[in-house]
Short mmCIF file of C-alpha atoms and ligand atoms in Angstrom, two decimals:
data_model
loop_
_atom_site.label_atom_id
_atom_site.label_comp_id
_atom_site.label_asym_id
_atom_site.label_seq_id
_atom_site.Cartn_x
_atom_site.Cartn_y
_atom_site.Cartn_z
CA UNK X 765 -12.92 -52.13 -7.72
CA UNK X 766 -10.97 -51.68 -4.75
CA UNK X 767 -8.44 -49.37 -6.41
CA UNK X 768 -11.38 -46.74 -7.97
CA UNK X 769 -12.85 -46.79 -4.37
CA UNK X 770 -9.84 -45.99 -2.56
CA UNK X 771 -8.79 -43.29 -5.06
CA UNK X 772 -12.49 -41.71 -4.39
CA UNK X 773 -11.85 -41.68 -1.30
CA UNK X 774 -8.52 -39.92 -1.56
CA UNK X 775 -9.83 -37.01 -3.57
CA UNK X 776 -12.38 -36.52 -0.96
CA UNK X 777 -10.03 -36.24 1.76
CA UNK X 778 -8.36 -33.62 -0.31
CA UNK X 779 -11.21 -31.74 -1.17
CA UNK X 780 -12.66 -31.63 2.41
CA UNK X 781 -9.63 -30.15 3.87
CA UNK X 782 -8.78 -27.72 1.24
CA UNK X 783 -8.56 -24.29 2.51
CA UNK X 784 -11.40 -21.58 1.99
CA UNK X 785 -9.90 -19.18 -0.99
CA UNK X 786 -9.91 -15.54 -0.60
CA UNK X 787 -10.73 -13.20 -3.26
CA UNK X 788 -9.37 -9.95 -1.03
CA UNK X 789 -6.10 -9.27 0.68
CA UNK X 790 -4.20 -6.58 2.45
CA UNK X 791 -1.10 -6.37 4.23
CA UNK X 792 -1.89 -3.70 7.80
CA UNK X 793 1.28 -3.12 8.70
CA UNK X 794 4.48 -2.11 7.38
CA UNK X 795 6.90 -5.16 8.78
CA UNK X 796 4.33 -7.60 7.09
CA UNK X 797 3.07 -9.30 10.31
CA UNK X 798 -0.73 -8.55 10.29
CA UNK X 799 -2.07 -9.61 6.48
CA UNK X 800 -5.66 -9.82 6.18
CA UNK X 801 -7.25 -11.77 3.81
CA UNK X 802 -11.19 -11.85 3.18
CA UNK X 803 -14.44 -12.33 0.93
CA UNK X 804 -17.27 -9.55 0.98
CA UNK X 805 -20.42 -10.37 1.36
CA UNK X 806 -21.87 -11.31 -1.70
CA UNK X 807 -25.02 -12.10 -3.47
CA UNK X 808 -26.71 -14.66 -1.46
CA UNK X 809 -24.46 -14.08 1.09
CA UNK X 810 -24.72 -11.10 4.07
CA UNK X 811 -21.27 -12.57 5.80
CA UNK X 812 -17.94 -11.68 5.59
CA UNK X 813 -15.23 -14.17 5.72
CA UNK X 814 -12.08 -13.20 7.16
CA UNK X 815 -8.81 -15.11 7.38
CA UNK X 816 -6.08 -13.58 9.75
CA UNK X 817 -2.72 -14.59 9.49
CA UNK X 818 -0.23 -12.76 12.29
CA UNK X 819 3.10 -12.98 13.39
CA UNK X 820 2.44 -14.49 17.06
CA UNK X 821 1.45 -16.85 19.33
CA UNK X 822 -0.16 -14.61 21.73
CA UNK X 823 -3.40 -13.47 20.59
CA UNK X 824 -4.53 -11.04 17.68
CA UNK X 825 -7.12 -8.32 17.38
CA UNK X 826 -9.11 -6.86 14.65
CA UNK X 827 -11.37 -3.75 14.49
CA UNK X 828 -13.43 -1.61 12.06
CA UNK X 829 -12.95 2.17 13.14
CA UNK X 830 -14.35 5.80 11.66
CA UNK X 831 -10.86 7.16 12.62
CA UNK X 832 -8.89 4.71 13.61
CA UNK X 833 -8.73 5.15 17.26
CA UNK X 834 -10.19 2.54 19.20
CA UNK X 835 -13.15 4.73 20.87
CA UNK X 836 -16.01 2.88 19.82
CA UNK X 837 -14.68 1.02 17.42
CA UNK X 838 -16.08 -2.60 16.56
CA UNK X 839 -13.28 -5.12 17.34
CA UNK X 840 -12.50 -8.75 17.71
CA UNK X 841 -10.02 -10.89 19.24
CA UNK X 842 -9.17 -14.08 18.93
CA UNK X 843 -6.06 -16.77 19.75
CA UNK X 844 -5.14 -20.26 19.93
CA UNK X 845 -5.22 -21.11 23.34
CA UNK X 846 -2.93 -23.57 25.38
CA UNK X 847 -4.66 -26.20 24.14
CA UNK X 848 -4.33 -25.45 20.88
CA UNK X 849 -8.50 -24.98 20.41
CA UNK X 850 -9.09 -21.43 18.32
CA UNK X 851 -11.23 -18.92 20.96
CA UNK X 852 -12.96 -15.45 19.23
CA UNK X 853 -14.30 -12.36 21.50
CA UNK X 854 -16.78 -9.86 20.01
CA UNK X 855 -15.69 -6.69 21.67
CA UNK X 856 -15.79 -2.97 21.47
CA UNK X 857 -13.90 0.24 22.16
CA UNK X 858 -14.14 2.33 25.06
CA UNK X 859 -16.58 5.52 24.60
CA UNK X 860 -13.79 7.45 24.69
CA UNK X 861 -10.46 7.17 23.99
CA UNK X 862 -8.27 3.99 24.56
CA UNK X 863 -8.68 1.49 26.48
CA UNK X 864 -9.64 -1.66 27.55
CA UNK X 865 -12.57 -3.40 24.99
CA UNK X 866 -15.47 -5.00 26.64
CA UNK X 867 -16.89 -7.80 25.55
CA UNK X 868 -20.13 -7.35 23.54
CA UNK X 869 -23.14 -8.07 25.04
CA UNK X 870 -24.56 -9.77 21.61
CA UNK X 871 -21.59 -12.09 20.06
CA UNK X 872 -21.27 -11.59 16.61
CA UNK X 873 -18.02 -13.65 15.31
CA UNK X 874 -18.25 -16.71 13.98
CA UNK X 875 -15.45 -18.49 14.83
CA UNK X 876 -14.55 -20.77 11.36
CA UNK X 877 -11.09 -22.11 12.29
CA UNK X 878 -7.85 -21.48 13.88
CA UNK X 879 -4.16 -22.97 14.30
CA UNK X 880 -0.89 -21.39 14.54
CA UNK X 881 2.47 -23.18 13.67
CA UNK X 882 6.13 -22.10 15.19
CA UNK X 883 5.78 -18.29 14.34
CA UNK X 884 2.13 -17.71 13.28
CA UNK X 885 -1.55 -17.73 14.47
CA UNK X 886 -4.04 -17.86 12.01
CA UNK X 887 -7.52 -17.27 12.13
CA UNK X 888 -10.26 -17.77 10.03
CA UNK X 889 -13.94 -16.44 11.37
CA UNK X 890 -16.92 -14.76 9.51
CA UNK X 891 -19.67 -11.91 10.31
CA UNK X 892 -23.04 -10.39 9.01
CA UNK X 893 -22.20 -6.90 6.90
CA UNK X 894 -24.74 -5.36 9.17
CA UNK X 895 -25.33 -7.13 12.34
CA UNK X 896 -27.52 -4.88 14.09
CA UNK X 897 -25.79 -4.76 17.39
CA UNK X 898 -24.81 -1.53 17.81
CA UNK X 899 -21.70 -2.16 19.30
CA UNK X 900 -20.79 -3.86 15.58
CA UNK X 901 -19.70 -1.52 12.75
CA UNK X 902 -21.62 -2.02 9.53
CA UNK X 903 -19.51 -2.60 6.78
CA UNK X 904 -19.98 -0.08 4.08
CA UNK X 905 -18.69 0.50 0.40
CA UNK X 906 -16.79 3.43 2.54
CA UNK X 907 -12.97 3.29 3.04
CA UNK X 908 -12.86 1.97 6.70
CA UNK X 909 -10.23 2.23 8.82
CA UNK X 910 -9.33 -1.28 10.10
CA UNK X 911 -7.26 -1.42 13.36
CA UNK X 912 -5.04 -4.36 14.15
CA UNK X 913 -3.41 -5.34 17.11
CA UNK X 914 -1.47 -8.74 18.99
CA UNK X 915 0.71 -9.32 21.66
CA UNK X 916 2.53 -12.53 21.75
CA UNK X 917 0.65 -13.56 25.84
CA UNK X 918 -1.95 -16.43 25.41
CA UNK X 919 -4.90 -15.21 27.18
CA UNK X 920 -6.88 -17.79 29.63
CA UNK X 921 -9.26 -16.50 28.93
CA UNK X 922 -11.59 -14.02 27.23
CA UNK X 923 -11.00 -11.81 30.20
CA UNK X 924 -7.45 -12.17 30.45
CA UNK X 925 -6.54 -10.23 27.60
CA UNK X 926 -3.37 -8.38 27.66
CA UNK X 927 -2.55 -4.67 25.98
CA UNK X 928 -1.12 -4.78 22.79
CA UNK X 929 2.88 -4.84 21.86
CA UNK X 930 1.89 -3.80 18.61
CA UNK X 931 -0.84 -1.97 17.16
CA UNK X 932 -1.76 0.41 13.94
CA UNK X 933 -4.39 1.41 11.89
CA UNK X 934 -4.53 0.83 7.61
CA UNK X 935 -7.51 2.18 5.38
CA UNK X 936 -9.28 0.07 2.94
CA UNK X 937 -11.86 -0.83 1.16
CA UNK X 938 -13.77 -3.98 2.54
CA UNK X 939 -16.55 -3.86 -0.37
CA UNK X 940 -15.26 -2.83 -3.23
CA UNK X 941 -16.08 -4.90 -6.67
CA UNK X 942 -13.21 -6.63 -8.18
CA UNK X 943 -10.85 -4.07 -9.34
CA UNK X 944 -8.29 -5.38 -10.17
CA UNK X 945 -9.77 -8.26 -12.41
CA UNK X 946 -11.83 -5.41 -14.00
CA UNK X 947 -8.77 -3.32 -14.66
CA UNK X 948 -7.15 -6.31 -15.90
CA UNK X 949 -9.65 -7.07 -18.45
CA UNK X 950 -10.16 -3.25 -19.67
CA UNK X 951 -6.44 -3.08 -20.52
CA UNK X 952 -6.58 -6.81 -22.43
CA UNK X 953 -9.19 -5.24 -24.74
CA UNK X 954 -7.35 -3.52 -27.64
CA UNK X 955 -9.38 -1.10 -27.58
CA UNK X 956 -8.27 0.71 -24.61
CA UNK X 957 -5.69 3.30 -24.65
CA UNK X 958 -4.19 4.54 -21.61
CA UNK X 959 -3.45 8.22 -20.96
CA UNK X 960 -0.89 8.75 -17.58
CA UNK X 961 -0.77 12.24 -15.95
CA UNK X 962 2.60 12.68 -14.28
CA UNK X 963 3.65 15.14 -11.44
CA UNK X 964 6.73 17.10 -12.10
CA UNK X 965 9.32 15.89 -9.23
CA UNK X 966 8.35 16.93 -5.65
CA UNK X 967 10.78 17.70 -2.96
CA UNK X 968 8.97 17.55 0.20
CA UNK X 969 9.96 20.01 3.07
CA UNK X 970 11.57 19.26 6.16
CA UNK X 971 9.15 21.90 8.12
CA UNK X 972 6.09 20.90 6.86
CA UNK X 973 4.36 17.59 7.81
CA UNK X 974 2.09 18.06 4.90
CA UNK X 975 1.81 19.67 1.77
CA UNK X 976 -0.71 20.01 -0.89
CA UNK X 977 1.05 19.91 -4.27
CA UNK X 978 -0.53 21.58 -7.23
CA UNK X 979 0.52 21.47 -11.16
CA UNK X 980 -1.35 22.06 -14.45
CA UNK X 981 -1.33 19.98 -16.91
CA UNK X 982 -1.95 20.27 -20.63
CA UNK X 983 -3.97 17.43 -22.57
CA UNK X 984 -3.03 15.80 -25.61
CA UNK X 985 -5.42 16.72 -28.74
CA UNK X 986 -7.11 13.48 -29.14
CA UNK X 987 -10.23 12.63 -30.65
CA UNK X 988 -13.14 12.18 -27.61
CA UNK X 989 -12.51 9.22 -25.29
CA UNK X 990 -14.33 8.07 -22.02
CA UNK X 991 -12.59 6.91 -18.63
CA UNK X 992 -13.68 4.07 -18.01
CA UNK X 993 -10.81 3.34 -15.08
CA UNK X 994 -8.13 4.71 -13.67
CA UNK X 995 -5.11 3.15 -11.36
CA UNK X 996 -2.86 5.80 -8.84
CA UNK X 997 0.84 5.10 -9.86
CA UNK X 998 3.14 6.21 -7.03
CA UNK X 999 6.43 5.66 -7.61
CA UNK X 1000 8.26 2.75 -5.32
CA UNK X 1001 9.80 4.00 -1.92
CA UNK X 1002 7.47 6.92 -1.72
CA UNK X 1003 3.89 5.00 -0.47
CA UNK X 1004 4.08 6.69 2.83
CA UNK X 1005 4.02 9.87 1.80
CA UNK X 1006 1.57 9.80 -0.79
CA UNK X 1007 -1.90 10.53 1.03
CA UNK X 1008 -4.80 11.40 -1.57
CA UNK X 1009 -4.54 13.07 -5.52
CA UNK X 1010 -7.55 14.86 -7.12
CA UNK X 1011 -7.46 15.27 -10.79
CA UNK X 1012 -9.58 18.44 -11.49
CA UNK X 1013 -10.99 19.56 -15.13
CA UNK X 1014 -10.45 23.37 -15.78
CA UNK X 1015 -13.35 23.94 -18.09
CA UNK X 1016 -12.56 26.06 -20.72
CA UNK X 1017 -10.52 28.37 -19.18
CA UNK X 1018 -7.32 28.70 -20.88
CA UNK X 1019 -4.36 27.91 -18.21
CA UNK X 1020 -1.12 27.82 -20.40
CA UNK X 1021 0.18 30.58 -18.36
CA UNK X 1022 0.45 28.85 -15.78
CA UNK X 1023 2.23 25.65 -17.39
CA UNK X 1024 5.12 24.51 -15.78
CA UNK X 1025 4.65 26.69 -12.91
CA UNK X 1026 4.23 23.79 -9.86
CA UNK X 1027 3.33 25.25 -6.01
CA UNK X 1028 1.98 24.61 -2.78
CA UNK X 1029 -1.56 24.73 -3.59
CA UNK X 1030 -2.43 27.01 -0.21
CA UNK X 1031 0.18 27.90 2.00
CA UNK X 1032 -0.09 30.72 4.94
CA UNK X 1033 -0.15 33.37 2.49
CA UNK X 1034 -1.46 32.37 -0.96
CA UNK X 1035 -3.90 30.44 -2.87
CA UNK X 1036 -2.69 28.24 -6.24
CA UNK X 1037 -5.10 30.70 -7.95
CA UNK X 1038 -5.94 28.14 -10.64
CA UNK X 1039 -7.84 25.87 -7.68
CA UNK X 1040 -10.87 28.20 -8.32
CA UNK X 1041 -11.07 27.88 -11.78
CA UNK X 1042 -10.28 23.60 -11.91
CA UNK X 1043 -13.48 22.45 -10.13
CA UNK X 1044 -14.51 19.28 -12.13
CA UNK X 1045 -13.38 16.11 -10.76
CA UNK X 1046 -12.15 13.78 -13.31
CA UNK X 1047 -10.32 11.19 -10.76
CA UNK X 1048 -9.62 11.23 -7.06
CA UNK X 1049 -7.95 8.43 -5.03
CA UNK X 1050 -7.16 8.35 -1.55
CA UNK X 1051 -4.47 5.98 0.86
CA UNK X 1052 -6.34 2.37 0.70
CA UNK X 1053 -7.79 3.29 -2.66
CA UNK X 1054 -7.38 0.49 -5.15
CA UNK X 1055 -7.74 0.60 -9.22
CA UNK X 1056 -11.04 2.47 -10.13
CA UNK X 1057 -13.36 1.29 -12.52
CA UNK X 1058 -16.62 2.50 -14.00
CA UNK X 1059 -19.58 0.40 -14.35
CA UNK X 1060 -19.20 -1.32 -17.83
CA UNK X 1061 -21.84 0.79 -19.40
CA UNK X 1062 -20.36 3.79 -18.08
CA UNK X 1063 -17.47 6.36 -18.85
CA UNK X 1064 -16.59 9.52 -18.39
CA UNK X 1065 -16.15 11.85 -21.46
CA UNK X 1066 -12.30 14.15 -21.99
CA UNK X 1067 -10.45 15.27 -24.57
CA UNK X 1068 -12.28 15.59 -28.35
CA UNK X 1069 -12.80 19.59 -26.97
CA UNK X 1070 -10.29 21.82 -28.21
CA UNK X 1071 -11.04 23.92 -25.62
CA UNK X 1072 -11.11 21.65 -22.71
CA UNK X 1073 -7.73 20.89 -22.48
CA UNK X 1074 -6.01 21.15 -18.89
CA UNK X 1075 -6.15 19.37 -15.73
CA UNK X 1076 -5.13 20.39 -12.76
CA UNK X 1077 -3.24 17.70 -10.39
CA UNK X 1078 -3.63 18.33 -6.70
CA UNK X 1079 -1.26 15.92 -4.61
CA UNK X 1080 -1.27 15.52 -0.77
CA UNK X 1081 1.90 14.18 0.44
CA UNK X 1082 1.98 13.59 4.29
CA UNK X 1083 5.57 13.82 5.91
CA UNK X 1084 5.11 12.97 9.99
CA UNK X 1085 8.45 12.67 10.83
CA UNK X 1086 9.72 15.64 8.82
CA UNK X 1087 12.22 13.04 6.49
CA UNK X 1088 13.79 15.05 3.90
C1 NAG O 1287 3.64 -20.73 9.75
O1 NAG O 1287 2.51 -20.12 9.15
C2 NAG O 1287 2.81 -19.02 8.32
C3 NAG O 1287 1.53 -18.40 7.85
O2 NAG O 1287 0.74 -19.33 7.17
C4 NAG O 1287 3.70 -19.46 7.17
O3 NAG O 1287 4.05 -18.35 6.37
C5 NAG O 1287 4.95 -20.10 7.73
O4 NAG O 1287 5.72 -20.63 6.67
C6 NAG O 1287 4.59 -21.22 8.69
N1 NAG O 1287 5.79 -21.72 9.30
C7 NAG O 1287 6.07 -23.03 9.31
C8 NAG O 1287 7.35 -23.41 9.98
O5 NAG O 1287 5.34 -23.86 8.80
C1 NAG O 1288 12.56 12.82 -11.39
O1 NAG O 1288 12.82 11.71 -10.56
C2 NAG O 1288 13.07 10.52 -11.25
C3 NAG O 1288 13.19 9.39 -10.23
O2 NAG O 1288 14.07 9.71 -9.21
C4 NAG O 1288 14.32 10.66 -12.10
O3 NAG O 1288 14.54 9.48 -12.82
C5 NAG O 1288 14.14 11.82 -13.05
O4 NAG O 1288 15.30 12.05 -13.76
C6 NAG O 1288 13.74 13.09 -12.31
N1 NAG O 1288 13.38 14.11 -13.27
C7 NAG O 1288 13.77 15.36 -13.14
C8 NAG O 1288 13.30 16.31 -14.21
O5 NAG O 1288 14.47 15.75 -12.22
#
């Protein structure tokens, strides 16, 4: 009797201090410091759980922007302070510009936990999707630009906060379904086929930050099929470059001539004249954009017309620093 009760208690122990599971991650920044890992609010539930985990001991911000600038963006900050007890600070951007972030007047964070170890703080809080304090962002299906920030200084306080070392800005999507389990289970079903539209090799400029990228592309003759999901493939190496893709239907219009025939699709001086004919969007995905998939009742219809049977791909690739 003794045994069984000490076992129970054992498994309760374990089960009380298990950590929360996230169903949601992203990495912000391109060293791997700042990863973000969180649950949308779902049925039954208007909060979002966030975990932070950041490379420092100082303190760490996060923020929900339009454009990811800090001017009026919604933002929190939190730490582990000297004492080792996990502080949070609702707070907002300036009106304009950068700058300092007030505190807001209505605090909206719920702090859930925090620790950090030898290298890392982590932080695990929670908010409403829509907290109706205007100085809060409301989450929205939208892509959202999240801003992230730390600096390794332990603040004394919540006005003691130091400017960032490091800072940046990542899109993503906060709200979006399950992708990636739906994708996963569309390409287990035998049914599905998968069709992948490839861009003839690109050699960015070195005088050009950006460049829109146009090709046709012929379709196969296949019976009629629906999308019912599609996934970006970029190849490895190039992420940074790779800003958005639209995948246009031409109609009817025959466009063999121009087959093979790759160009800027607007430069200072011309148009890729089949833009105005390829109007029909069969697939767009942007940087932050995940796997796409229909509702499961839903699909869109290609191939299975003869005379339907080119796509036009329209690439974005964004080149700041001019690397060839
Ligand atoms: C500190 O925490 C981070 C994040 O959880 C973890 O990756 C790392 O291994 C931890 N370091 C130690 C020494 O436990
Ligand atoms: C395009 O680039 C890939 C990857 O670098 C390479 O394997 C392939 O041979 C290239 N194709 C052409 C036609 O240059």
């Amino acid at each position: 009797m003794l045994t069984v009760t000490s076992v129970l208690f054992v498994l309760f122990a374990v089960s009380s201090a298990q950590q929360l599971t996230f169903t949601h991650h992203a990495v912000l920044d391109p060293n791997e410091k700042f990863q973000l890992n969180w649950n949308p609010a779902t049925d039954g539930s208007d909060y979002f759980t966030f975990e932070c985990v950041v490379a420092t001991r100082g303190w760490l911000g996060l923020g929900f922007s339009s454009n990811g600038a800090m001017a009026a963006a919604d933002m929190v900050i939190a730490w582990v302070d000297a004492s080792g007890n996990p502080q949070i600070s609702d707070r907002h951007g300036p009106a304009q510009g950068n700058g300092y972030p007030p505190a807001d007047i209505k605090q909206d964070y719920e702090l859930i936990s925090g620790r950090k170890n030898d290298t890392h703080t982590i932080i695990t809080f929670r908010r409403k999707q829509d907290t109706c304090d205007p100085q809060d962002w409301k989450i929205t299906s939208d892509t959202t630009r999240l801003i992230w920030a730390y600096n390794d200084q332990v603040p004394t306080s919540a006005d003691d906060i130091s400017k960032h070392t490091e800072r940046g800005v990542k899109s993503v999507q906060l709200v979006n379904p399950q992708t990636k389990d739906g994708m996963a289970t569309i390409l287990a079903d035998p049914r599905t086929v998968t069709y992948d539209l490839r861009i003839t090799n690109v050699t960015l400029p070195t005088d050009k930050r950006t460049l829109y990228w146009c090709e046709i592309i012929e379709l196969p003759t296949w019976n009629k099929h629906h999308i019912i999901a599609n996934r970006m493939m970029v190849q490895k190496g190039n992420e940074r470059y790779v800003h958005h893709l639209v995948v246009y239907g031409c109609g009817e219009e025959d466009m063999s001539e121009h087959l093979g025939k790759p160009a800027a699709c607007f430069d200072d001086t011309q148009v890729f004249s089949p833009m105005q004919m390829c109007t029909d969007y069969h697939a767009v995905w942007a940087v932050g954009g995940e796997d796409f998939v229909y509702p499961s009742n839903m699909g869109a219809p290609i191939f299975g017309n003869s005379k339907q049977r080119f796509v036009l791909l329209e690439m974005h690739y964004d080149n700041p620093d001019l690397t060839p």
